[in-house]
């Protein structure tokens, strides 16, 4: 069956920057699955593009196909553990890709960035930049009309855009589904917590979704040193209970591991952690491995929004990956077909 062309925003065309390719391949597989189910006979494939890196590190993105009038999406995973390219390199690759699209005249341009870079620098404490605002304005200025992201660290970043729409998707549906239906976690004995007050809302959301109680860990940071935690306190009872720590990300692992140590000290049994963005920066993998061997952490569940590859997932006993590619594919498909996405963003 051919879908009615009036019920779409134009030909759906999707491309990926180099670090977004693996995730984009998964999104395309899901998109084809959705299309088949819908009786949509369009052949969906990634656009032919090139990301050229010059010897001095500058980058250029070229789109080798016609995209005039299309509904165009560019996928990039900015923090890519499998690449030598830095976050800044990948941000610049994305910016040049959006601008290449802008020059090629599609009707709509959407940047699909499961990890919104610099999202932790969304306000100023001293003489410093509001870097999340710089990123927002950069994306808008080069031509992104919409940005799709996952569990952005600070929702206020939406307000840094003037005309570009920011759609913030949530991994909690996929993660809870995995915890209950695949891991078969005993939810009767479970307490959900966030590793700091900032993640309390997320913890409340997870606890409601799972149907269990929650506790709060209060973390104070020493802002004179990057990534340094000053102290932690617990509000709530965790004695003899299994714990699920939820957060938007694990970066160095310090926040999650400090919380886990505190919870153990207060008598918690098995400790699980679930995060949307498992960056595992620096020596986080080694630190979590040690905590796993020491019996502090039982399991970390992350998503493929940070793509670690099959070998890592298979060889890391303490790690399980949940895919958010079906969620992204469905949101992209619905936007293209002018359908509602609000339920998918919860
Ligand atoms: C902080 O507010 C965030 O939600 C994370 O808890 C934090 O960024 C994780 O960083 P790290 O793993 O380096 O402690």
XYZ file of C-alpha atoms and ligand atoms in Angstrom:
360
model
C 0.000 0.000 0.000
C 1.308 3.505 -0.835
C 0.914 5.976 2.047
C -0.859 9.250 1.275
C 1.872 11.824 0.433
C -0.277 14.600 1.936
C 0.026 12.874 5.285
C 3.788 13.363 5.434
C 6.266 16.228 5.668
C 7.997 15.091 2.478
C 10.440 12.334 1.671
C 12.020 11.068 4.894
C 15.764 11.273 4.402
C 18.294 10.315 7.031
C 22.070 10.653 7.183
C 24.661 10.083 9.888
C 27.954 11.610 10.920
C 30.706 9.015 11.428
C 30.194 8.666 15.179
C 26.433 8.375 14.722
C 26.624 5.592 12.111
C 26.271 2.536 14.377
C 23.292 4.009 16.208
C 21.825 5.230 12.896
C 22.053 1.688 11.462
C 19.947 0.438 14.370
C 17.452 3.278 13.895
C 17.175 2.413 10.176
C 16.530 -1.263 10.953
C 13.733 -0.240 13.303
C 12.372 2.274 10.804
C 12.139 -0.412 8.128
C 10.361 -2.651 10.641
C 7.838 0.110 11.439
C 7.332 0.879 7.725
C 6.687 -2.803 6.956
C 4.122 -2.998 9.737
C 2.409 0.134 8.437
C 2.281 -1.160 4.857
C 4.611 1.661 3.772
C 6.553 0.460 0.718
C 9.207 3.189 0.767
C 12.780 1.893 0.798
C 14.537 3.570 3.710
C 18.345 3.740 3.644
C 20.964 6.136 4.967
C 21.944 8.892 2.544
C 25.364 8.650 0.925
C 27.578 11.159 2.747
C 31.243 11.744 3.541
C 32.859 13.161 6.649
C 36.323 14.320 5.662
C 38.908 15.107 8.347
C 41.866 17.233 7.227
C 45.381 16.701 8.630
C 45.001 19.737 10.913
C 41.786 18.287 12.426
C 39.290 20.462 10.537
C 36.252 18.589 9.290
C 33.977 18.813 6.254
C 30.689 16.982 5.648
C 29.457 16.321 2.114
C 25.998 15.027 1.134
C 26.328 13.082 -2.112
C 22.603 12.839 -2.831
C 19.781 15.193 -3.712
C 17.738 16.175 -0.601
C 15.876 19.289 -1.860
C 12.361 19.405 -0.366
C 13.025 16.436 1.952
C 12.320 15.976 5.660
C 15.979 15.550 6.603
C 17.447 14.031 9.798
C 21.133 13.941 10.708
C 22.198 11.494 13.447
C 25.306 12.038 15.551
C 26.520 10.456 18.829
C 28.824 13.144 20.094
C 30.625 11.237 22.865
C 31.780 8.113 21.021
C 33.872 5.690 23.117
C 34.840 3.733 19.999
C 36.411 6.694 18.212
C 39.517 8.804 18.622
C 37.452 11.888 17.783
C 36.727 14.099 20.774
C 33.361 15.514 21.826
C 34.422 18.846 20.295
C 35.476 17.177 17.016
C 32.133 15.404 16.793
C 30.167 18.514 17.650
C 31.949 20.342 14.820
C 31.253 17.426 12.435
C 27.552 17.709 13.340
C 27.527 21.461 12.832
C 29.109 21.155 9.369
C 26.653 18.360 8.490
C 23.653 20.518 9.467
C 25.038 23.388 7.440
C 25.706 21.106 4.464
C 22.052 20.096 4.668
C 20.947 23.709 4.965
C 22.851 24.529 1.766
C 21.097 21.605 0.015
C 17.580 22.949 0.593
C 15.543 20.277 2.385
C 12.199 21.548 3.748
C 12.977 20.472 7.320
C 16.250 19.773 9.166
C 16.314 17.793 12.413
C 19.488 17.060 14.391
C 19.184 13.695 16.158
C 21.639 13.825 19.050
C 20.903 11.288 21.786
C 23.566 13.033 23.892
C 23.199 16.826 24.140
C 26.776 18.082 24.601
C 27.745 20.520 27.373
C 24.333 19.975 28.993
C 25.881 20.092 32.484
C 27.079 23.639 31.908
C 23.646 25.235 31.674
C 24.176 27.930 34.303
C 26.947 30.064 35.654
C 28.410 29.815 39.142
C 31.435 32.051 38.694
C 33.282 33.708 35.778
C 32.452 30.923 33.297
C 30.523 30.314 30.081
C 26.979 28.968 29.792
C 28.213 26.382 27.293
C 24.852 24.629 26.770
C 23.509 27.944 25.461
C 26.438 28.271 23.040
C 25.674 24.767 21.694
C 21.945 25.544 21.351
C 22.611 28.751 19.462
C 25.215 27.074 17.262
C 22.781 24.328 16.229
C 20.069 26.876 15.560
C 22.357 29.239 13.630
C 23.600 26.573 11.226
C 20.051 25.534 10.340
C 18.639 22.877 12.711
C 14.888 23.471 13.007
C 14.400 20.664 15.482
C 16.664 18.747 17.853
C 15.797 15.266 19.143
C 17.687 14.232 22.239
C 17.489 11.813 25.171
C 17.094 12.690 28.856
C 18.757 16.071 28.598
C 20.576 16.927 31.825
C 18.720 20.234 32.320
C 15.283 20.845 30.793
C 15.873 24.605 30.934
C 18.136 24.179 27.873
C 14.926 24.220 25.784
C 14.779 27.932 26.508
C 18.216 28.543 24.958
C 16.702 28.075 21.488
C 14.706 30.865 19.877
C 13.032 29.062 16.975
C 14.416 25.515 17.018
C 12.201 22.959 18.758
C 13.842 20.656 21.275
C 12.198 17.247 21.797
C 13.510 15.495 24.888
C 12.860 11.759 24.851
C 13.094 9.455 27.853
C 14.702 6.055 28.177
C 12.731 5.140 31.310
C 10.028 3.197 29.395
C 12.602 0.951 27.690
C 14.698 0.552 30.848
C 11.762 -0.295 33.134
C 10.480 -2.740 30.552
C 13.872 -4.460 30.551
C 14.140 -4.513 34.373
C 10.700 -6.002 34.864
C 10.225 -8.276 31.868
C 13.735 -9.431 31.004
C 15.763 -9.104 34.198
C 12.635 -9.997 36.236
C 13.760 -7.771 39.093
C 11.937 -8.461 42.370
C 10.107 -5.157 42.643
C 8.464 -5.938 45.999
C 11.761 -5.461 47.804
C 12.983 -2.584 45.627
C 13.689 1.040 46.558
C 14.437 3.526 43.760
C 16.796 6.399 44.406
C 18.769 9.042 42.525
C 22.408 9.658 43.464
C 21.704 13.352 44.126
C 18.803 15.761 44.688
C 18.917 16.758 40.991
C 17.918 13.239 40.018
C 15.128 12.963 42.631
C 12.440 13.775 40.055
C 13.742 11.033 37.782
C 13.805 8.605 40.734
C 10.204 9.516 41.591
C 9.199 8.934 37.962
C 10.882 5.497 37.879
C 9.433 4.521 41.256
C 5.917 5.451 40.067
C 6.393 3.586 36.796
C 7.653 0.483 38.618
C 5.243 0.897 41.541
C 7.742 0.944 44.406
C 9.032 3.349 47.080
C 11.904 5.809 46.728
C 14.686 7.426 48.734
C 16.877 10.475 48.147
C 20.643 10.817 48.262
C 21.838 14.369 48.837
C 25.188 15.056 47.138
C 27.257 18.202 47.691
C 29.921 18.973 45.076
C 33.175 20.852 45.535
C 32.937 23.147 42.491
C 36.559 24.300 42.846
C 37.648 20.883 41.476
C 36.027 19.231 38.405
C 34.097 16.057 39.234
C 34.852 16.308 42.990
C 32.170 15.260 45.499
C 32.260 16.830 48.965
C 29.666 14.833 50.905
C 26.599 12.591 50.629
C 23.576 12.003 52.913
C 20.637 9.630 52.636
C 16.957 10.490 53.200
C 14.879 7.293 53.419
C 15.173 3.714 54.649
C 17.086 1.178 52.571
C 18.023 -1.462 55.146
C 17.637 -4.960 53.726
C 16.198 -3.607 50.461
C 17.403 -3.969 46.885
C 18.164 -0.607 45.314
C 17.820 0.866 41.856
C 19.902 4.038 41.423
C 18.679 6.051 38.416
C 20.429 8.969 36.767
C 20.677 10.663 33.391
C 24.331 9.690 32.972
C 27.409 8.039 34.379
C 30.444 10.146 33.458
C 33.428 9.362 35.696
C 31.235 7.087 37.830
C 32.047 9.040 41.007
C 28.444 10.080 41.742
C 26.947 6.632 41.269
C 29.712 4.791 43.137
C 29.677 7.197 46.100
C 25.903 6.746 46.338
C 26.246 2.961 46.099
C 28.883 2.917 48.867
C 26.643 5.072 51.096
C 23.623 2.837 50.437
C 25.653 -0.283 51.272
C 26.829 1.358 54.481
C 23.150 1.953 55.366
C 22.369 -1.748 54.917
C 21.183 -1.992 51.287
C 21.255 -5.460 49.651
C 21.771 -5.661 45.869
C 22.411 -2.380 44.092
C 21.428 -1.861 40.438
C 22.068 1.330 38.475
C 20.177 2.510 35.395
C 21.304 5.413 33.252
C 20.281 6.772 29.864
C 23.819 7.853 28.930
C 26.595 5.441 30.023
C 29.578 7.633 29.039
C 32.025 5.861 31.405
C 34.631 8.607 30.980
C 38.224 8.333 32.227
C 38.719 5.161 34.262
C 35.011 4.708 35.072
C 34.960 1.183 33.606
C 37.796 0.054 35.918
C 36.172 1.722 38.941
C 32.789 0.082 38.281
C 34.483 -3.267 37.602
C 36.131 -3.023 41.034
C 32.841 -2.083 42.709
C 31.236 -5.089 41.001
C 34.019 -7.435 42.197
C 33.735 -5.932 45.721
C 29.990 -6.699 45.746
C 28.937 -3.040 45.852
C 27.280 -2.917 42.431
C 25.314 -5.814 40.995
C 24.477 -4.447 37.547
C 24.557 -1.265 35.474
C 21.905 -0.868 32.788
C 22.617 1.717 30.075
C 21.326 2.463 26.584
C 22.907 2.380 23.132
C 22.596 6.185 22.986
C 26.264 5.843 23.968
C 27.365 3.111 21.625
C 29.884 0.730 23.210
C 29.642 -2.033 20.599
C 28.710 -5.675 20.930
C 32.087 -6.889 22.240
C 31.949 -4.565 25.260
C 28.347 -5.479 26.016
C 29.049 -9.208 25.751
C 32.306 -9.159 27.728
C 31.253 -6.870 30.560
C 29.535 -8.922 33.249
C 28.185 -5.934 35.156
C 26.719 -4.171 32.098
C 23.462 -4.645 30.185
C 22.439 -2.544 27.214
C 18.886 -1.534 26.364
C 18.274 -0.152 22.882
C 16.557 3.202 22.431
C 16.785 2.908 18.626
C 13.129 1.716 18.350
C 12.010 4.801 20.288
C 14.000 7.174 18.052
C 12.764 5.396 14.907
C 9.137 5.677 16.017
C 9.470 9.382 16.907
C 11.180 10.151 13.570
C 8.524 8.177 11.663
C 5.649 9.889 13.489
C 7.101 13.376 12.975
C 7.507 12.630 9.267
C 3.964 11.296 9.016
C 2.561 14.290 10.949
C 1.390 12.093 13.807
C 1.429 12.740 17.538
C 4.668 12.122 19.413
C 3.735 13.439 22.865
C 3.006 9.972 24.309
C 6.392 8.764 23.056
C 8.217 11.584 24.812
C 7.016 10.673 28.324
C 24.851 15.247 37.867
O 24.117 16.132 38.245
C 24.489 14.192 36.870
O 23.142 13.858 36.900
C 25.332 12.978 37.083
O 25.037 12.437 38.362
C 26.794 13.292 37.036
O 27.053 14.159 35.971
C 27.584 12.035 36.865
O 28.927 12.389 36.816
P 30.048 11.454 37.422
O 29.748 10.089 36.908
O 31.326 12.028 36.850
O 29.997 11.585 38.893
